[in-house]
DNA sequence: GTCCGTCTCCCCCGCCCGGGGGAGACCGGT
DNA sequence: ACCGGTCTCCCCCGGGCGGGGGAGACGGAC
């Protein structure tokens, strides 16, 4: 019997692409589609797919929430393959922690997409598909990319520093960050200095640029 | 006779999606695909498509160059439909100035995609498809989005201010921008102030964030 | 028990940044 | 000839920012 797949992505074009790619395979069948995480639970209950190809970023309920919800409320849950545009999207790692079984880049080649679906369907985890490595390797050593890659590879930012960087990337001043985190401004300055040093940034603007370029934060979703 | 279409996009998934969407139409035929602008000219010569669906952002030769090249070197050139992720990508407007006939958001619904191809094939221009308006309207009035939308709608940045903003978004200081543009630092400060005022930004960091969020600049391509 | 890392806060200091003004030169449109 | 917009440069000034130190408290690792 074929591998059954449910597609969850807010962009119809991506769904159509995944469907087209997957249905070239006789042993893979796309049994349903959803445009948002909010619609996933009933669909999973009814269709009982082997694999859910889940976008991380969606308007109403994102892939992380949806992953948690499915794993929490459905018996014998499907395998979940997280689909994303960015190779080092922080949300992806959250999704994996939430119980997703693998992740897949949208820019992967068709053969890799098929391979990923087969792998997770077989119960394998797929945390670092070839395309990720290939992509990381394809980065040049330009001044911008070096810092961005370091951010990814070192991942030396402490939890607090990462939190501060996220707030910096939303345009907050040191004083505003201090108020938000309920600490002194001197403390924030400490963390900011740590971030700048670790990212090789001269000022907060460069740090925020690195955050965007590395995918640590990304345009389009100004989170809550 | 059917409308013939050539797909040019570096992501196979997007090509597959476009192909799947367009081939639901009996009168539309996808006659070829290319992964980069560099491959377009010979394909256009050989296949003589009515429409080229062209991604703006591609590794070797981007959609702007490719558009210019096609229009310059091919007799009876095809209509060119620029395909993009961002509704206000500065490159899109460059592409339109380069002679493209319309642009299309990747997140458009299938019916809109089909409609767009038909329109440009008929010789119509499609500069502001419904999906753009819909998308702009869907923006909330959060502090981040307001500024981003203003950037789009007002488009009040002068050429020089836009240039300065681009350099700000690459992490340059006022002094460095001045050196790059061969003007005084006071002049740069003037332009920076103009940018901040027009974007409603408090400091250069917020301005750069707006630049990213609005798609004025975008992650992934650290331009020359 | 000791050490290391993290988080917290403090000092001093230099300086770039951004605000608020103003002003001359050029160009294009009316 | 006039005016609006843009680009260029200048002044003063305050404040946030970032560097360079240091230090105490806590927790986990050894």
Tab-separated table of C-alpha atoms (C1' of nucleotides) in Angstrom:
chain	number	residue	atom	x	y	z
A	1	UNK	CA	0.000	0.000	0.000
A	2	UNK	CA	1.189	3.492	-0.899
A	3	UNK	CA	2.608	6.176	1.356
A	4	UNK	CA	-0.168	8.659	1.999
A	5	UNK	CA	0.696	12.337	2.407
A	6	UNK	CA	-1.200	15.364	3.655
A	7	UNK	CA	0.072	18.750	2.447
A	8	UNK	CA	-0.193	21.765	4.737
A	9	UNK	CA	0.989	25.071	3.339
A	10	UNK	CA	-0.644	28.447	2.959
A	11	UNK	CA	0.639	28.930	-0.560
A	12	UNK	CA	-1.375	27.030	-3.171
A	13	UNK	CA	1.575	27.146	-5.523
A	14	UNK	CA	3.758	25.267	-3.094
A	15	UNK	CA	1.052	22.698	-2.519
A	16	UNK	CA	0.683	22.236	-6.246
A	17	UNK	CA	4.440	21.867	-6.574
A	18	UNK	CA	4.712	19.281	-3.827
A	19	UNK	CA	1.748	17.401	-5.243
A	20	UNK	CA	3.263	17.412	-8.705
A	21	UNK	CA	6.614	16.223	-7.408
A	22	UNK	CA	5.243	13.522	-5.138
A	23	UNK	CA	2.700	12.139	-7.573
A	24	UNK	CA	5.415	11.251	-10.034
A	25	UNK	CA	5.967	8.373	-7.593
A	26	UNK	CA	3.629	5.403	-7.976
A	27	UNK	CA	3.994	4.480	-4.308
A	28	UNK	CA	3.216	7.948	-2.918
A	29	UNK	CA	-0.245	9.367	-2.796
A	30	UNK	CA	-1.273	12.893	-1.776
A	31	UNK	CA	-4.535	12.340	0.070
A	32	UNK	CA	-5.335	15.873	1.095
A	33	UNK	CA	-4.321	19.513	1.408
A	34	UNK	CA	-4.806	22.231	3.984
A	35	UNK	CA	-3.958	25.910	3.849
A	36	UNK	CA	-3.407	26.361	7.552
A	37	UNK	CA	-2.418	24.475	10.658
A	38	UNK	CA	-5.833	25.116	12.149
A	39	UNK	CA	-7.416	22.721	9.675
A	40	UNK	CA	-4.982	19.894	10.229
A	41	UNK	CA	-6.419	17.945	13.153
A	42	UNK	CA	-9.757	16.907	11.616
A	43	UNK	CA	-8.037	16.139	8.323
A	44	UNK	CA	-5.504	13.917	10.021
A	45	UNK	CA	-8.253	12.112	11.893
A	46	UNK	CA	-10.242	11.509	8.754
A	47	UNK	CA	-7.489	10.806	6.233
A	48	UNK	CA	-4.953	9.068	8.494
A	49	UNK	CA	-1.969	10.066	6.360
A	50	UNK	CA	1.421	8.441	6.888
A	51	UNK	CA	3.201	11.756	6.515
A	52	UNK	CA	2.179	15.379	6.977
A	53	UNK	CA	4.284	17.836	4.976
A	54	UNK	CA	3.904	20.882	7.162
A	55	UNK	CA	4.907	24.482	6.439
A	56	UNK	CA	6.326	26.196	9.513
A	57	UNK	CA	5.009	29.646	8.766
A	58	UNK	CA	1.287	29.966	8.295
A	59	UNK	CA	-1.176	32.727	9.099
A	60	UNK	CA	-3.536	31.295	11.720
A	61	UNK	CA	-1.770	28.373	13.318
A	62	UNK	CA	1.885	27.848	12.526
A	63	UNK	CA	3.620	24.532	11.944
A	64	UNK	CA	4.907	24.310	15.484
A	65	UNK	CA	1.504	24.674	17.082
A	66	UNK	CA	-0.002	22.342	14.540
A	67	UNK	CA	2.699	19.734	15.133
A	68	UNK	CA	2.156	19.851	18.869
A	69	UNK	CA	-1.588	19.696	18.427
A	70	UNK	CA	-1.453	16.676	16.144
A	71	UNK	CA	0.977	14.746	18.315
A	72	UNK	CA	-0.996	15.542	21.440
A	73	UNK	CA	-4.481	14.776	20.273
A	74	UNK	CA	-4.228	12.067	17.634
A	75	UNK	CA	-3.619	8.398	18.417
A	76	UNK	CA	-1.019	6.770	16.232
A	77	UNK	CA	-0.052	10.168	14.820
A	78	UNK	CA	1.472	10.610	11.361
A	79	UNK	CA	5.130	11.378	10.804
A	80	UNK	CA	5.660	15.089	10.392
A	81	UNK	CA	7.974	16.587	7.837
A	82	UNK	CA	8.524	20.284	8.345
A	83	UNK	CA	8.833	22.289	5.145
A	84	UNK	CA	10.574	25.623	5.161
A	85	UNK	CA	12.238	28.241	3.022
A	86	UNK	CA	15.111	29.005	5.360
A	87	UNK	CA	17.797	26.549	6.244
A	88	UNK	CA	18.326	27.903	9.714
A	89	UNK	CA	14.935	29.199	10.627
A	90	UNK	CA	14.663	29.217	14.385
A	91	UNK	CA	11.078	28.042	14.110
A	92	UNK	CA	12.224	24.905	12.371
A	93	UNK	CA	14.205	23.841	15.377
A	94	UNK	CA	11.280	24.635	17.605
A	95	UNK	CA	9.156	22.432	15.401
A	96	UNK	CA	11.661	19.613	15.651
A	97	UNK	CA	11.638	19.966	19.412
A	98	UNK	CA	7.861	19.884	19.239
A	99	UNK	CA	8.158	16.396	17.757
A	100	UNK	CA	8.502	16.823	14.025
A	101	UNK	CA	10.509	14.069	12.371
A	102	UNK	CA	12.490	15.953	9.806
A	103	UNK	CA	12.759	19.066	7.794
A	104	UNK	CA	12.959	19.861	4.175
A	105	UNK	CA	13.953	22.944	2.238
A	106	UNK	CA	11.500	24.210	-0.335
A	107	UNK	CA	14.377	24.751	-2.712
A	108	UNK	CA	15.379	21.100	-2.550
A	109	UNK	CA	15.443	19.171	-5.793
A	110	UNK	CA	12.448	16.913	-6.560
A	111	UNK	CA	14.453	13.748	-5.924
A	112	UNK	CA	15.391	15.025	-2.484
A	113	UNK	CA	11.805	15.875	-1.685
A	114	UNK	CA	10.684	12.383	-2.613
A	115	UNK	CA	13.549	10.910	-0.657
A	116	UNK	CA	12.669	12.922	2.434
A	117	UNK	CA	9.064	11.789	2.386
A	118	UNK	CA	10.090	8.148	1.996
A	119	UNK	CA	12.609	8.407	4.813
A	120	UNK	CA	10.277	9.857	7.397
A	121	UNK	CA	7.540	7.480	6.303
A	122	UNK	CA	9.921	4.642	7.128
A	123	UNK	CA	10.417	6.082	10.575
A	124	UNK	CA	13.782	7.685	9.969
A	125	UNK	CA	14.578	11.147	11.173
A	126	UNK	CA	15.841	13.672	8.724
A	127	UNK	CA	17.367	16.528	10.582
A	128	UNK	CA	20.119	17.452	8.205
A	129	UNK	CA	19.253	16.616	4.633
A	130	UNK	CA	21.935	16.871	2.011
A	131	UNK	CA	20.488	20.069	0.665
A	132	UNK	CA	21.241	21.844	3.910
A	133	UNK	CA	24.876	20.932	3.763
A	134	UNK	CA	25.038	21.771	0.114
A	135	UNK	CA	23.534	25.117	0.829
A	136	UNK	CA	25.837	25.873	3.690
A	137	UNK	CA	28.775	24.880	1.542
A	138	UNK	CA	27.610	27.098	-1.282
A	139	UNK	CA	27.959	30.154	0.879
A	140	UNK	CA	30.906	32.205	-0.169
A	141	UNK	CA	33.199	33.770	2.350
A	142	UNK	CA	32.023	37.283	1.765
A	143	UNK	CA	32.007	39.504	4.828
A	144	UNK	CA	28.243	39.226	5.174
A	145	UNK	CA	27.946	35.490	4.800
A	146	UNK	CA	30.814	34.653	7.067
A	147	UNK	CA	29.098	36.272	10.013
A	148	UNK	CA	25.792	34.720	9.070
A	149	UNK	CA	27.284	31.275	8.874
A	150	UNK	CA	29.119	31.748	12.124
A	151	UNK	CA	25.849	32.593	13.768
A	152	UNK	CA	24.556	29.266	12.565
A	153	UNK	CA	27.574	27.114	13.216
A	154	UNK	CA	28.848	28.494	16.453
A	155	UNK	CA	25.345	29.007	17.805
A	156	UNK	CA	27.309	30.396	20.700
A	157	UNK	CA	24.622	32.843	21.644
A	158	UNK	CA	23.276	32.157	25.099
A	159	UNK	CA	19.542	31.966	25.522
A	160	UNK	CA	19.460	35.462	26.933
A	161	UNK	CA	21.605	36.851	24.147
A	162	UNK	CA	19.359	35.274	21.552
A	163	UNK	CA	16.371	36.843	23.253
A	164	UNK	CA	18.063	40.227	23.219
A	165	UNK	CA	18.989	39.839	19.560
A	166	UNK	CA	15.391	39.045	18.683
A	167	UNK	CA	14.282	42.248	20.388
A	168	UNK	CA	17.070	44.223	18.738
A	169	UNK	CA	15.801	42.859	15.444
A	170	UNK	CA	12.428	44.365	16.210
A	171	UNK	CA	13.886	47.794	16.596
A	172	UNK	CA	13.874	48.121	20.373
A	173	UNK	CA	16.382	50.347	22.146
A	174	UNK	CA	18.437	49.087	25.075
A	175	UNK	CA	16.085	50.806	27.495
A	176	UNK	CA	13.046	49.214	25.853
A	177	UNK	CA	14.646	45.798	25.917
A	178	UNK	CA	15.469	46.288	29.580
A	179	UNK	CA	11.849	47.168	30.331
A	180	UNK	CA	10.629	44.178	28.343
A	181	UNK	CA	12.933	41.745	30.094
A	182	UNK	CA	12.537	43.424	33.475
A	183	UNK	CA	16.285	43.919	34.015
A	184	UNK	CA	18.555	46.951	34.180
A	185	UNK	CA	19.802	48.738	31.097
A	186	UNK	CA	23.365	47.892	32.099
A	187	UNK	CA	22.470	44.242	31.909
A	188	UNK	CA	21.055	44.692	28.447
A	189	UNK	CA	24.206	46.503	27.389
A	190	UNK	CA	26.167	43.490	28.587
A	191	UNK	CA	24.119	41.117	26.478
A	192	UNK	CA	24.213	43.425	23.479
A	193	UNK	CA	28.005	43.557	23.732
A	194	UNK	CA	28.059	39.773	23.863
A	195	UNK	CA	25.903	39.551	20.756
A	196	UNK	CA	28.018	42.063	18.844
A	197	UNK	CA	31.234	40.260	19.767
A	198	UNK	CA	29.924	36.820	18.841
A	199	UNK	CA	28.468	37.980	15.564
A	200	UNK	CA	31.450	40.105	14.642
A	201	UNK	CA	29.142	43.090	14.337
A	202	UNK	CA	30.254	46.649	14.925
A	203	UNK	CA	26.879	47.950	16.007
A	204	UNK	CA	23.332	46.787	16.539
A	205	UNK	CA	22.402	47.526	12.947
A	206	UNK	CA	24.994	45.085	11.647
A	207	UNK	CA	23.833	42.537	14.198
A	208	UNK	CA	20.247	42.850	13.004
A	209	UNK	CA	21.381	42.516	9.398
A	210	UNK	CA	23.208	39.315	10.298
A	211	UNK	CA	20.084	38.101	12.051
A	212	UNK	CA	18.077	38.598	8.868
A	213	UNK	CA	20.725	37.272	6.501
A	214	UNK	CA	21.237	34.134	8.540
A	215	UNK	CA	17.551	33.459	8.877
A	216	UNK	CA	17.687	33.888	12.637
A	217	UNK	CA	14.792	36.205	12.064
A	218	UNK	CA	13.082	36.619	8.741
A	219	UNK	CA	10.918	39.125	7.000
A	220	UNK	CA	7.213	38.720	6.668
A	221	UNK	CA	6.159	37.656	10.124
A	222	UNK	CA	6.459	40.321	12.726
A	223	UNK	CA	5.903	37.913	15.563
A	224	UNK	CA	3.768	38.795	18.580
B	1	UNK	CA	-3.418	27.134	-30.902
B	2	UNK	CA	-2.436	27.052	-27.262
B	3	UNK	CA	-0.550	29.626	-25.274
B	4	UNK	CA	3.019	28.364	-24.903
B	5	UNK	CA	4.939	29.125	-21.733
B	6	UNK	CA	8.585	28.866	-20.718
B	7	UNK	CA	9.283	28.612	-16.980
B	8	UNK	CA	12.428	30.194	-15.572
B	9	UNK	CA	13.037	29.755	-11.850
B	10	UNK	CA	15.913	28.367	-9.859
B	11	UNK	CA	13.658	26.376	-7.571
B	12	UNK	CA	12.444	23.129	-9.128
B	13	UNK	CA	9.532	23.092	-6.715
B	14	UNK	CA	8.236	26.394	-7.998
B	15	UNK	CA	8.627	25.239	-11.576
B	16	UNK	CA	6.694	22.084	-10.777
B	17	UNK	CA	4.014	24.142	-9.096
B	18	UNK	CA	3.639	26.528	-12.010
B	19	UNK	CA	3.598	23.641	-14.427
B	20	UNK	CA	0.937	21.826	-12.431
B	21	UNK	CA	-1.195	24.949	-12.169
B	22	UNK	CA	-0.870	25.955	-15.808
B	23	UNK	CA	-1.375	22.499	-17.281
B	24	UNK	CA	-4.809	22.263	-15.761
B	25	UNK	CA	-5.692	24.584	-18.637
B	26	UNK	CA	-6.265	22.913	-22.017
B	27	UNK	CA	-5.233	26.057	-23.869
B	28	UNK	CA	-1.959	26.579	-22.023
B	29	UNK	CA	1.122	24.509	-22.664
B	30	UNK	CA	4.404	24.594	-20.766
B	31	UNK	CA	6.996	24.066	-23.470
B	32	UNK	CA	10.160	24.290	-21.431
B	33	UNK	CA	11.917	25.083	-18.180
B	34	UNK	CA	15.162	26.764	-17.198
B	35	UNK	CA	16.828	27.085	-13.824
B	36	UNK	CA	18.618	30.334	-14.542
B	37	UNK	CA	18.398	33.438	-16.683
B	38	UNK	CA	21.629	32.490	-18.397
B	39	UNK	CA	19.900	29.622	-20.162
B	40	UNK	CA	16.951	31.618	-21.409
B	41	UNK	CA	18.100	33.075	-24.719
B	42	UNK	CA	18.741	29.843	-26.641
B	43	UNK	CA	15.586	28.327	-25.189
B	44	UNK	CA	13.499	31.274	-26.309
B	45	UNK	CA	15.021	31.114	-29.779
B	46	UNK	CA	14.297	27.428	-30.088
B	47	UNK	CA	10.933	27.132	-28.367
B	48	UNK	CA	9.453	30.517	-29.310
B	49	UNK	CA	7.144	30.653	-26.290
B	50	UNK	CA	4.352	33.190	-26.073
B	51	UNK	CA	5.095	33.904	-22.444
B	52	UNK	CA	8.170	33.572	-20.252
B	53	UNK	CA	7.392	33.230	-16.542
B	54	UNK	CA	10.577	34.643	-15.113
B	55	UNK	CA	11.808	34.607	-11.543
B	56	UNK	CA	13.518	37.874	-10.585
B	57	UNK	CA	16.053	36.379	-8.242
B	58	UNK	CA	18.309	33.726	-9.664
B	59	UNK	CA	21.916	32.759	-9.014
B	60	UNK	CA	23.793	33.412	-12.262
B	61	UNK	CA	21.703	35.825	-14.258
B	62	UNK	CA	18.744	37.475	-12.562
B	63	UNK	CA	15.369	38.154	-14.115
B	64	UNK	CA	16.206	41.753	-14.936
B	65	UNK	CA	19.310	40.918	-16.935
B	66	UNK	CA	17.531	38.031	-18.583
B	67	UNK	CA	14.578	40.214	-19.503
B	68	UNK	CA	16.844	42.825	-21.054
B	69	UNK	CA	18.838	40.171	-22.871
B	70	UNK	CA	15.768	38.538	-24.348
B	71	UNK	CA	14.163	41.774	-25.467
B	72	UNK	CA	17.418	43.011	-26.945
B	73	UNK	CA	18.490	39.965	-28.860
B	74	UNK	CA	15.373	38.107	-29.906
B	75	UNK	CA	13.125	39.189	-32.783
B	76	UNK	CA	9.450	39.107	-31.960
B	77	UNK	CA	10.234	38.490	-28.324
B	78	UNK	CA	7.860	36.698	-25.980
B	79	UNK	CA	5.810	38.485	-23.346
B	80	UNK	CA	7.554	38.408	-20.011
B	81	UNK	CA	5.782	37.773	-16.747
B	82	UNK	CA	7.973	38.425	-13.748
B	83	UNK	CA	7.423	36.059	-10.863
B	84	UNK	CA	8.374	37.077	-7.347
B	85	UNK	CA	7.895	36.359	-3.685
B	86	UNK	CA	7.761	39.943	-2.517
B	87	UNK	CA	5.046	42.351	-3.476
B	88	UNK	CA	7.332	45.342	-3.378
B	89	UNK	CA	10.641	43.944	-4.391
B	90	UNK	CA	12.692	46.754	-5.865
B	91	UNK	CA	14.037	44.353	-8.486
B	92	UNK	CA	10.537	43.763	-9.745
B	93	UNK	CA	10.154	47.387	-10.681
B	94	UNK	CA	13.536	47.326	-12.309
B	95	UNK	CA	12.405	44.332	-14.312
B	96	UNK	CA	9.260	46.133	-15.380
B	97	UNK	CA	11.353	49.074	-16.482
B	98	UNK	CA	13.527	46.612	-18.359
B	99	UNK	CA	10.501	45.721	-20.413
B	100	UNK	CA	8.676	42.973	-18.566
B	101	UNK	CA	4.939	42.974	-19.130
B	102	UNK	CA	3.600	42.109	-15.742
B	103	UNK	CA	4.355	40.637	-12.418
B	104	UNK	CA	2.915	37.881	-10.375
B	105	UNK	CA	3.220	36.907	-6.743
B	106	UNK	CA	4.208	33.339	-6.012
B	107	UNK	CA	1.600	33.219	-3.311
B	108	UNK	CA	-1.170	34.053	-5.760
B	109	UNK	CA	-4.004	31.572	-6.077
B	110	UNK	CA	-3.924	29.196	-9.059
B	111	UNK	CA	-6.773	30.994	-10.785
B	112	UNK	CA	-4.855	34.248	-10.567
B	113	UNK	CA	-1.749	32.652	-11.962
B	114	UNK	CA	-3.657	31.310	-14.931
B	115	UNK	CA	-5.349	34.648	-15.390
B	116	UNK	CA	-2.038	36.480	-15.345
B	117	UNK	CA	-0.546	34.260	-18.028
B	118	UNK	CA	-3.603	34.674	-20.241
B	119	UNK	CA	-3.571	38.436	-19.823
B	120	UNK	CA	0.024	38.998	-20.762
B	121	UNK	CA	-0.296	36.493	-23.596
B	122	UNK	CA	-3.089	38.693	-24.951
B	123	UNK	CA	-0.784	41.669	-24.810
B	124	UNK	CA	-2.191	43.246	-21.703
B	125	UNK	CA	0.042	44.616	-19.008
B	126	UNK	CA	-0.392	43.390	-15.494
B	127	UNK	CA	1.362	45.750	-13.198
B	128	UNK	CA	-0.949	45.580	-10.249
B	129	UNK	CA	-2.719	42.248	-10.044
B	130	UNK	CA	-5.524	41.846	-7.550
B	131	UNK	CA	-3.357	39.771	-5.279
B	132	UNK	CA	-1.071	42.718	-4.650
B	133	UNK	CA	-3.899	44.906	-3.526
B	134	UNK	CA	-5.348	42.107	-1.473
B	135	UNK	CA	-2.021	41.543	0.154
B	136	UNK	CA	-1.461	45.175	0.914
B	137	UNK	CA	-4.958	45.370	2.375
B	138	UNK	CA	-4.355	42.302	4.516
B	139	UNK	CA	-1.560	44.006	6.351
B	140	UNK	CA	-2.562	44.913	9.849
B	141	UNK	CA	-1.687	48.247	11.306
B	142	UNK	CA	0.976	46.942	13.623
B	143	UNK	CA	3.899	49.267	14.171
B	144	UNK	CA	6.138	47.230	11.880
B	145	UNK	CA	3.746	46.793	9.000
B	146	UNK	CA	2.572	50.351	8.901
B	147	UNK	CA	6.044	51.575	8.130
B	148	UNK	CA	6.617	48.791	5.633
B	149	UNK	CA	3.446	49.614	3.808
B	150	UNK	CA	4.232	53.290	3.828
B	151	UNK	CA	7.525	52.526	2.197
B	152	UNK	CA	5.604	50.844	-0.575
B	153	UNK	CA	2.726	53.245	-0.980
B	154	UNK	CA	4.394	56.544	-0.519
B	155	UNK	CA	7.521	55.451	-2.355
B	156	UNK	CA	8.553	58.948	-1.419
B	157	UNK	CA	12.199	58.071	-1.079
B	158	UNK	CA	14.281	60.017	-3.537
B	159	UNK	CA	16.811	58.124	-5.614
B	160	UNK	CA	19.610	59.265	-3.363
B	161	UNK	CA	17.747	58.347	-0.204
B	162	UNK	CA	17.040	54.885	-1.565
B	163	UNK	CA	20.718	54.504	-2.329
B	164	UNK	CA	21.615	55.554	1.194
B	165	UNK	CA	19.060	53.158	2.658
B	166	UNK	CA	20.527	50.298	0.650
B	167	UNK	CA	23.954	51.055	2.083
B	168	UNK	CA	22.533	51.424	5.580
B	169	UNK	CA	20.999	47.997	5.094
B	170	UNK	CA	24.455	46.642	4.438
B	171	UNK	CA	25.735	47.876	7.736
B	172	UNK	CA	27.694	50.909	6.619
B	173	UNK	CA	28.212	53.875	8.940
B	174	UNK	CA	27.511	57.412	7.820
B	175	UNK	CA	31.213	57.987	7.226
B	176	UNK	CA	31.468	54.825	5.120
B	177	UNK	CA	28.422	55.765	3.096
B	178	UNK	CA	29.913	59.197	2.532
B	179	UNK	CA	33.137	57.658	1.284
B	180	UNK	CA	31.237	55.289	-0.977
B	181	UNK	CA	29.107	58.026	-2.491
B	182	UNK	CA	31.936	60.535	-2.543
B	183	UNK	CA	30.067	63.207	-0.614
B	184	UNK	CA	30.453	64.750	2.834
B	185	UNK	CA	29.251	63.036	5.973
B	186	UNK	CA	26.898	65.954	6.597
B	187	UNK	CA	25.234	65.211	3.321
B	188	UNK	CA	24.781	61.598	4.280
B	189	UNK	CA	23.295	62.659	7.594
B	190	UNK	CA	20.814	64.730	5.658
B	191	UNK	CA	19.741	61.790	3.560
B	192	UNK	CA	19.632	59.476	6.549
B	193	UNK	CA	17.371	61.924	8.353
B	194	UNK	CA	15.150	62.005	5.296
B	195	UNK	CA	14.955	58.229	5.236
B	196	UNK	CA	14.170	57.997	8.944
B	197	UNK	CA	11.462	60.630	8.690
B	198	UNK	CA	9.831	59.053	5.648
B	199	UNK	CA	9.909	55.554	7.078
B	200	UNK	CA	8.796	56.641	10.530
B	201	UNK	CA	11.925	55.061	11.961
B	202	UNK	CA	13.594	56.255	15.140
B	203	UNK	CA	17.077	55.133	14.197
B	204	UNK	CA	18.951	53.428	11.382
B	205	UNK	CA	18.299	49.996	12.854
B	206	UNK	CA	14.552	50.449	12.594
B	207	UNK	CA	14.990	51.775	9.074
B	208	UNK	CA	16.942	48.686	8.078
B	209	UNK	CA	14.309	46.455	9.649
B	210	UNK	CA	11.650	48.226	7.610
B	211	UNK	CA	13.780	47.747	4.518
B	212	UNK	CA	13.874	44.009	5.148
B	213	UNK	CA	10.257	43.668	6.194
B	214	UNK	CA	9.005	45.586	3.183
B	215	UNK	CA	11.131	43.637	0.759
B	216	UNK	CA	13.080	46.736	-0.210
B	217	UNK	CA	16.085	44.596	0.506
B	218	UNK	CA	15.873	40.902	1.259
B	219	UNK	CA	17.945	38.237	2.854
B	220	UNK	CA	19.974	35.828	0.808
B	221	UNK	CA	21.503	38.114	-1.780
B	222	UNK	CA	24.268	40.235	-0.382
B	223	UNK	CA	24.619	42.207	-3.555
B	224	UNK	CA	27.987	43.283	-4.913
C	1	DG	C1'	34.678	21.900	47.216
C	2	DT	C1'	36.080	24.175	43.133
C	3	DC	C1'	35.626	25.850	38.744
C	4	DC	C1'	33.220	27.532	34.743
C	5	DG	C1'	29.461	29.695	32.400
C	6	DT	C1'	25.615	32.603	32.717
C	7	DC	C1'	22.994	36.423	34.321
C	8	DT	C1'	22.979	40.389	36.765
C	9	DC	C1'	24.640	45.145	37.748
C	10	DC	C1'	28.184	48.959	38.231
C	11	DC	C1'	31.879	52.570	36.807
C	12	DC	C1'	34.152	55.726	33.248
C	13	DC	C1'	34.682	57.418	28.688
C	14	DG	C1'	34.646	58.619	23.682
C	15	DC	C1'	31.965	59.168	19.868
C	16	DC	C1'	28.800	58.385	16.380
C	17	DC	C1'	24.191	59.295	15.760
C	18	DG	C1'	20.122	61.883	15.101
C	19	DG	C1'	17.316	66.455	15.782
C	20	DG	C1'	16.789	71.199	14.623
C	21	DG	C1'	17.922	74.638	12.306
C	22	DG	C1'	19.812	77.098	7.843
C	23	DA	C1'	21.695	77.816	3.098
C	24	DG	C1'	23.487	77.729	-1.696
C	25	DA	C1'	23.245	75.355	-6.463
C	26	DC	C1'	20.991	73.016	-9.911
C	27	DC	C1'	17.129	71.493	-12.738
C	28	DG	C1'	12.552	71.154	-14.547
C	29	DG	C1'	7.937	72.742	-14.902
C	30	DT	C1'	4.595	76.553	-15.096
D	1	DA	C1'	11.136	84.766	-14.239
D	2	DC	C1'	9.614	82.075	-10.624
D	3	DC	C1'	9.089	78.124	-7.670
D	4	DG	C1'	9.367	73.355	-5.947
D	5	DG	C1'	12.192	69.460	-5.357
D	6	DT	C1'	16.586	67.478	-4.882
D	7	DC	C1'	21.351	67.303	-3.598
D	8	DT	C1'	24.880	69.309	-1.319
D	9	DC	C1'	27.081	71.164	2.937
D	10	DC	C1'	27.249	73.777	7.475
D	11	DC	C1'	26.287	74.906	12.615
D	12	DC	C1'	25.095	73.436	17.558
D	13	DC	C1'	23.737	70.022	20.846
D	14	DG	C1'	22.099	66.137	23.640
D	15	DG	C1'	21.852	61.401	24.325
D	16	DG	C1'	22.122	56.713	23.310
D	17	DC	C1'	25.507	53.516	22.084
D	18	DG	C1'	29.460	50.656	22.510
D	19	DG	C1'	34.273	49.564	24.656
D	20	DG	C1'	36.881	48.424	28.680
D	21	DG	C1'	37.099	47.286	32.850
D	22	DG	C1'	35.169	44.883	37.333
D	23	DA	C1'	32.153	42.161	40.477
D	24	DG	C1'	28.661	39.379	43.003
D	25	DA	C1'	25.217	35.379	42.772
D	26	DC	C1'	23.709	31.231	41.099
D	27	DG	C1'	23.885	26.641	39.137
D	28	DG	C1'	25.833	22.649	37.061
D	29	DA	C1'	29.970	19.869	36.060
D	30	DC	C1'	33.970	17.727	37.683
